[in-house]
Short mmCIF file of C-alpha atoms in Angstrom, two decimals:
data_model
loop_
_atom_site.label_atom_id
_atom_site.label_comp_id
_atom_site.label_asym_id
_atom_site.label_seq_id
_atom_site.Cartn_x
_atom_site.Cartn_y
_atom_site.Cartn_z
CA UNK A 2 79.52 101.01 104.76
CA UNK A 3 80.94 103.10 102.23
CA UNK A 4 79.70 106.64 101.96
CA UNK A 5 78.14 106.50 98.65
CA UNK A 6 76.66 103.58 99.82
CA UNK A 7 75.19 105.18 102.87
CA UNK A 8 73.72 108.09 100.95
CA UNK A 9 71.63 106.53 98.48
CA UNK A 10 70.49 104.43 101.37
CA UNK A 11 68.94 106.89 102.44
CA UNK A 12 70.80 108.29 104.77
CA UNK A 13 70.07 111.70 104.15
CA UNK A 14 66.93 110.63 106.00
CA UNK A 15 68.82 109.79 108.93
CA UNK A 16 70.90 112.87 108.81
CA UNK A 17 67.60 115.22 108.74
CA UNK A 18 66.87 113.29 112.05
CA UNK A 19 70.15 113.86 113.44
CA UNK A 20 70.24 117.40 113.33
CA UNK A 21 68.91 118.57 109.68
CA UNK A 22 70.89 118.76 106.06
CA UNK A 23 70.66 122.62 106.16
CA UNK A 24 73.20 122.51 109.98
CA UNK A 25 75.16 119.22 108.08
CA UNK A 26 76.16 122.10 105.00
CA UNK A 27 77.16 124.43 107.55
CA UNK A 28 79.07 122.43 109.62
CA UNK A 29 81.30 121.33 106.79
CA UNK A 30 82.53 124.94 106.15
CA UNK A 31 83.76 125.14 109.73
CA UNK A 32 87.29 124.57 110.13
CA UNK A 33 88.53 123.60 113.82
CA UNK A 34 92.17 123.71 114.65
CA UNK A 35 93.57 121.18 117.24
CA UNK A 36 96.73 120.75 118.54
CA UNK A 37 98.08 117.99 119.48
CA UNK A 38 101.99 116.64 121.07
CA UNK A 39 104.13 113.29 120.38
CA UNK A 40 106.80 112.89 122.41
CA UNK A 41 109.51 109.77 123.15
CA UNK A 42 111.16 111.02 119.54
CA UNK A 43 113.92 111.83 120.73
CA UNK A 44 114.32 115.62 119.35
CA UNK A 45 116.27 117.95 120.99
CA UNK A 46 113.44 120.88 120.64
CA UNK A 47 109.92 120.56 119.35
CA UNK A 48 109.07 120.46 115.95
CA UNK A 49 105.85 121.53 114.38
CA UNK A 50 103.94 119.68 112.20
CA UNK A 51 100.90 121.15 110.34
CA UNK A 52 99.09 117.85 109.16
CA UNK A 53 95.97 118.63 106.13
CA UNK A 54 94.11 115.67 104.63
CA UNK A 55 91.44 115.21 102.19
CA UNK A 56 90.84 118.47 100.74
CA UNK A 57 88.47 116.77 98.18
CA UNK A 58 88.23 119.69 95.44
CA UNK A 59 84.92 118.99 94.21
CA UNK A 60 81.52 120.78 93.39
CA UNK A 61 80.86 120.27 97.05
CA UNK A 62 84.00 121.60 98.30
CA UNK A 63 84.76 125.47 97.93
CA UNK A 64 88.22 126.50 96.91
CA UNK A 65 88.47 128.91 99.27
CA UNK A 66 87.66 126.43 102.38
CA UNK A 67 91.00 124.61 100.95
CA UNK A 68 92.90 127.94 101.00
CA UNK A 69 91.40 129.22 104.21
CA UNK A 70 92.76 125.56 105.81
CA UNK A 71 96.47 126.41 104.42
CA UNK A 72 96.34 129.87 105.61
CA UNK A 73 95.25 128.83 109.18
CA UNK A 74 98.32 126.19 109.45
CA UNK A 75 100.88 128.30 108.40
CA UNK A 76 99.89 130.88 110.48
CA UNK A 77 101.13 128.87 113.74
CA UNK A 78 104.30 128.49 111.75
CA UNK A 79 104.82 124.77 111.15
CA UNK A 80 108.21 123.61 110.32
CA UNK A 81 106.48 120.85 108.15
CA UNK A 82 103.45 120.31 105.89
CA UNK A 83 102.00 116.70 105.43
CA UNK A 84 99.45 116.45 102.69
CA UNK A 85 97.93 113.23 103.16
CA UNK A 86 96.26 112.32 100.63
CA UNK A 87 92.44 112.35 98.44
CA UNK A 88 92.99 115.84 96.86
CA UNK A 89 90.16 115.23 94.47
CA UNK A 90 87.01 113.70 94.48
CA UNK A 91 86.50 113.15 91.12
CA UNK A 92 86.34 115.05 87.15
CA UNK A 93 84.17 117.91 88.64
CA UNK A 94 87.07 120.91 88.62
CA UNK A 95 89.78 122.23 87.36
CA UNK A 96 93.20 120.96 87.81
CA UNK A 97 94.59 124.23 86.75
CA UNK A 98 93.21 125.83 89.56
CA UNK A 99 94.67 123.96 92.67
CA UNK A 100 97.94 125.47 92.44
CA UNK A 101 96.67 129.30 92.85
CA UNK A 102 95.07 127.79 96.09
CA UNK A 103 97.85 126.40 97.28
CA UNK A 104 100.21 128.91 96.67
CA UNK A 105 100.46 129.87 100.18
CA UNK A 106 102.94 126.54 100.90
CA UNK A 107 105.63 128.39 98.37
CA UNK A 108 108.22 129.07 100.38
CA UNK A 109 107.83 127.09 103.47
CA UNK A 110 110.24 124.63 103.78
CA UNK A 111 110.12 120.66 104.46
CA UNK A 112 106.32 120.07 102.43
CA UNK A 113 105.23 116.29 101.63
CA UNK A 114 102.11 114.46 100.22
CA UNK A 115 100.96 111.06 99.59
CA UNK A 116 98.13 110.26 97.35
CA UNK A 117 94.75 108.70 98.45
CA UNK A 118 92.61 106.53 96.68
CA UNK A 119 90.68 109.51 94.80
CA UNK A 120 94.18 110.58 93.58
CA UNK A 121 95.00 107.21 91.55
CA UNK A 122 92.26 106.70 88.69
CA UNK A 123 91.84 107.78 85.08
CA UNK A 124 89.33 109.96 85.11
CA UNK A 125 87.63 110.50 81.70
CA UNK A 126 87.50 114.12 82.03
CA UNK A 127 91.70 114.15 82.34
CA UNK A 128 92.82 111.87 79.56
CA UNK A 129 95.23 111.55 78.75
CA UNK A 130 97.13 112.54 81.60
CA UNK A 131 96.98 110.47 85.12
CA UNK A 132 94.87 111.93 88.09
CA UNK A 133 98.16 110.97 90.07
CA UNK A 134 100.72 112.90 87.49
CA UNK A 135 98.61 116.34 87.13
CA UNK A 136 98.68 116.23 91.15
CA UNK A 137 102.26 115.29 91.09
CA UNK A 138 102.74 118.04 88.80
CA UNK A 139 100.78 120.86 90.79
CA UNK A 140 102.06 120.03 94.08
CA UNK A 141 105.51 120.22 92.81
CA UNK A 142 104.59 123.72 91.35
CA UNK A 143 104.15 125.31 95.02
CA UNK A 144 106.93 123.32 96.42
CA UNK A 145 105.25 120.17 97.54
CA UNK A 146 106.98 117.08 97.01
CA UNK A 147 105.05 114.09 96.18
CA UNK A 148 106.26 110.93 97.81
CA UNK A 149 104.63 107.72 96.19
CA UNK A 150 106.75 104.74 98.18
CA UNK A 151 109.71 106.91 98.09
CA UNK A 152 111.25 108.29 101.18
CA UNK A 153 113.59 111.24 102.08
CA UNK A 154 116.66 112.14 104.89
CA UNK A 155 116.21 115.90 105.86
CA UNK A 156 117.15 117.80 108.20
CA UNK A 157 114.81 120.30 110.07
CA UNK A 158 116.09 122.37 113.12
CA UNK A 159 119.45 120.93 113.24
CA UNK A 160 117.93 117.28 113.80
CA UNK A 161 117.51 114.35 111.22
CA UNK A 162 114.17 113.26 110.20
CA UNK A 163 113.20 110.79 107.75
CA UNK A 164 109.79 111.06 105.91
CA UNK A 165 108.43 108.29 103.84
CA UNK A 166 105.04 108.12 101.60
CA UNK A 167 103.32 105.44 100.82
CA UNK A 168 100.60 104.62 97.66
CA UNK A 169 96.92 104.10 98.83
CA UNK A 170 95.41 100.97 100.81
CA UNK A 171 93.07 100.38 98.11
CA UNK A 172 94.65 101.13 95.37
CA UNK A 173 96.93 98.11 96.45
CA UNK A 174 99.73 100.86 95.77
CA UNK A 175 101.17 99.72 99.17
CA UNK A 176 105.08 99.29 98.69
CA UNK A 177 106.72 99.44 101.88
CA UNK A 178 110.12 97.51 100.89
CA UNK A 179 110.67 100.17 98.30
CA UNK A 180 111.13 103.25 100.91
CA UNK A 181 111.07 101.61 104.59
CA UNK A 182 113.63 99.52 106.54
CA UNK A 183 112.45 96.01 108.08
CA UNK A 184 112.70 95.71 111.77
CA UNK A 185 114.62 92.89 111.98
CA UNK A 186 117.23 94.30 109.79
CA UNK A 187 120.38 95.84 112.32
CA UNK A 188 120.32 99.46 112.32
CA UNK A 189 123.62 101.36 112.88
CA UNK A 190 122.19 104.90 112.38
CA UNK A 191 118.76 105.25 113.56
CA UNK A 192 116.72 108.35 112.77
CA UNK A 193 112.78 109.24 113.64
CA UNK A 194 111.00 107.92 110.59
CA UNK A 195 107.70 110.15 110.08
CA UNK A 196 105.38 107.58 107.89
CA UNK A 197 102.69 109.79 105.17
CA UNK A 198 100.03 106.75 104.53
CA UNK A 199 96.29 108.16 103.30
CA UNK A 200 94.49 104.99 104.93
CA UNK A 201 95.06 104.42 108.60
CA UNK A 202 94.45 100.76 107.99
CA UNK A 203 97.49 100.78 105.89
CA UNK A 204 99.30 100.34 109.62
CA UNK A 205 99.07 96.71 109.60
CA UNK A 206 100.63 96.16 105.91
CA UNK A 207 103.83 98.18 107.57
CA UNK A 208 104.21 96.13 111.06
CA UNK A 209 107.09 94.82 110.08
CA UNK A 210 108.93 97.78 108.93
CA UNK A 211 110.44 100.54 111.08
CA UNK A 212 108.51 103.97 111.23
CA UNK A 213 107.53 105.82 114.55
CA UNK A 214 104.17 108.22 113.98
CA UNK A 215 102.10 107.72 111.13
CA UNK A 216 99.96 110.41 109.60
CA UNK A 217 96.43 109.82 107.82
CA UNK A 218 93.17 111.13 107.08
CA UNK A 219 90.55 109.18 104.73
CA UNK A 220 88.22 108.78 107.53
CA UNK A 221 86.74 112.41 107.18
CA UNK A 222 86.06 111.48 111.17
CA UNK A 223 83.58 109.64 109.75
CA UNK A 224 81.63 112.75 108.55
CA UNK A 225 78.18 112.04 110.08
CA UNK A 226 78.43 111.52 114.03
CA UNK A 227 74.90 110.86 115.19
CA UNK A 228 74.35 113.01 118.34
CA UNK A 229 73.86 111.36 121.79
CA UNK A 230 74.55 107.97 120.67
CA UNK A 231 78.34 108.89 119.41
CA UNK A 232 77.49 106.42 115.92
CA UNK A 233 79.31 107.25 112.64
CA UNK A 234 77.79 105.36 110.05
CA UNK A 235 80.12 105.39 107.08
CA UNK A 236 83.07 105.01 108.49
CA UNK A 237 85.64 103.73 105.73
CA UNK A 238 88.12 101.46 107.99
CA UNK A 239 88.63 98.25 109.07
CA UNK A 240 89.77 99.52 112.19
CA UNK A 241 86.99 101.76 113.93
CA UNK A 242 88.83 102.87 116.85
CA UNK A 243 90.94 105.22 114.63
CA UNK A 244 88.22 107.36 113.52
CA UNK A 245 90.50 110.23 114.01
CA UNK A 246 92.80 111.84 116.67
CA UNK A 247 96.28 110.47 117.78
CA UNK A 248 96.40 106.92 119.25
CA UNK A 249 99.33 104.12 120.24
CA UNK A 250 100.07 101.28 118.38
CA UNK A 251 102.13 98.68 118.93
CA UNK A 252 104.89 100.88 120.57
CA UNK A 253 104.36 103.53 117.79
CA UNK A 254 102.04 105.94 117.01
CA UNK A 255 99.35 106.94 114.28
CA UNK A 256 97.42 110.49 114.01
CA UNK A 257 94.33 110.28 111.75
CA UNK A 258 93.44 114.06 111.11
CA UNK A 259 89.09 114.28 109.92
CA UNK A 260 90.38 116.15 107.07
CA UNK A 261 89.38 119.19 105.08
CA UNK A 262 86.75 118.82 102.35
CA UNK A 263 83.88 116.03 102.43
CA UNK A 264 81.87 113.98 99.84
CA UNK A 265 78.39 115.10 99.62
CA UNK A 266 78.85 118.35 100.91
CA UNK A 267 77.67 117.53 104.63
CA UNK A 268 79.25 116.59 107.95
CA UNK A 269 76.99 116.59 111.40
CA UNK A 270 79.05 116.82 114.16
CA UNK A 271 82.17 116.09 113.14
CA UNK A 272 83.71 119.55 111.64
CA UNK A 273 86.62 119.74 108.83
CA UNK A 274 89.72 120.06 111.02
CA UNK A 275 93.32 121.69 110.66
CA UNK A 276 95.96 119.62 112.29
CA UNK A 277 98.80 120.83 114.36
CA UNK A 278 101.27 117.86 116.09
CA UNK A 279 104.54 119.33 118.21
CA UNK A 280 106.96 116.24 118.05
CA UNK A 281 109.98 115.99 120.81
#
């Protein structure tokens, strides 16, 4: 069930039975930081990645929670940023303002972002522009590059890394012969590929194409985890067992961070998050 869907349901109903609208408000202004390791990379000394999803800029979503979540993952000094995605939730702000809240990631080397499927429409409010090009645009402006099927070779503490980015699920923006390399095609010079993909499902459209970790977010964690019985209602995915955290697959893994911002304005159990991941 979608999580528009969900709410004019009724599930506000539910959520005042779960633990009351009022905590739900509170919760989503919370930010937890985890950390998290991958190893079997390879890498000759850890490297840090501070992964931030879903900041949904909205009426429900205060700029400075999105600034506060930057400020608290660069202060344990990532050597990269992944932006993963749903930056907006729709015509209510002002696209002038996100790079003054981002402006924090100027300077620090090795940033990326993919889009999510917020990112991709026409909003009315935005005309004539594209969502997707005034995000491409701002991003750029604090030193975020935008990768939309595109991929880059870089270099980060003396090892090689590549990082790929892929267009949204639902968007059918998925384009994976355009940036990534097809497993049954012989490799002579093999290097970690790091895969930035907004919708965890997007895993199965890119089985058959090399990547090792995968970083998402579009789950929000599901937002609403009903207590005791562990249920999260409007959870967005195909695949449930990915609600968020870091999990194999198929040899390979994928880390779904909860993400920053919410729709709605509520979570219950199931705080914003800040995502650290040491790779080796």
């Amino acid at each position: 069930m979608s999580r528009r869907k969900f709410f004019a349901l009724g599930g506000g109903s539910l959520l005042a039975a779960g633990g009351g609208i009022a905590e739900g408000k509170r919760e989503a202004k919370l930010l937890e930081t985890t950390f998290k390791k991958i190893t079997g990379l390879g890498l000759k000394q850890p490297i840090r990645v501070l992964h931030l999803s879903d900041l949904h800029a909205s009426s429900v979503v205060p700029w400075w929670l999105i600034s506060e979540a930057v400020r608290i993952g660069l202060s344990h000094k990532p050597d990269m940023v992944f932006l993963t995605g749903d930056f907006v939730t729709g015509g209510d702000f002002q696209f002038k303002d996100y790079p003054k809240h981002l402006a924090a990631l100027e300077g620090q080397p090795n940033c990326y972002a993919c889009l999510g499927n917020h990112d991709l429409p026409y909003w009315p409010e935005h005309k004539p522009m594209s969502v997707a090009r005034r995000l491409e645009l701002d991003l750029k402006s604090v030193g975020v590059k935008l990768l939309f099927n595109q991929r880059e070779d870089i270099e980060v503490a003396g090892q090689r890394l590549r990082i790929a980015g892929l267009g949204d699920l639902w968007c059918k923006e998925v384009k994976p012969e355009e940036c990534l390399d097809r497993v049954d095609r012989e490799m002579t010079d093999e290097i970690p590929t790091l895969l930035l993909a907004h919708n965890p499902d997007t895993k199965k459209r890119v089985a058959d194409y090399r990547w090792d970790v995968m970083f998402s977010g579009h789950t929000h964690g599901g937002q609403l985890v009903i207590p005791v019985l562990g249920w999260r209602p409007i959870l967005p995915v195909e695949d449930r067992s990915m609600a968020e955290g870091l999990h194999d697959w198929r040899g390979r893994k994928v880390h779904v961070t909860r993400g920053v911002g919410n729709l709605h304005g509520v979570r219950l159990n199931c705080p914003p998050e800040v995502s650290l991941l040491d790779l080796s």
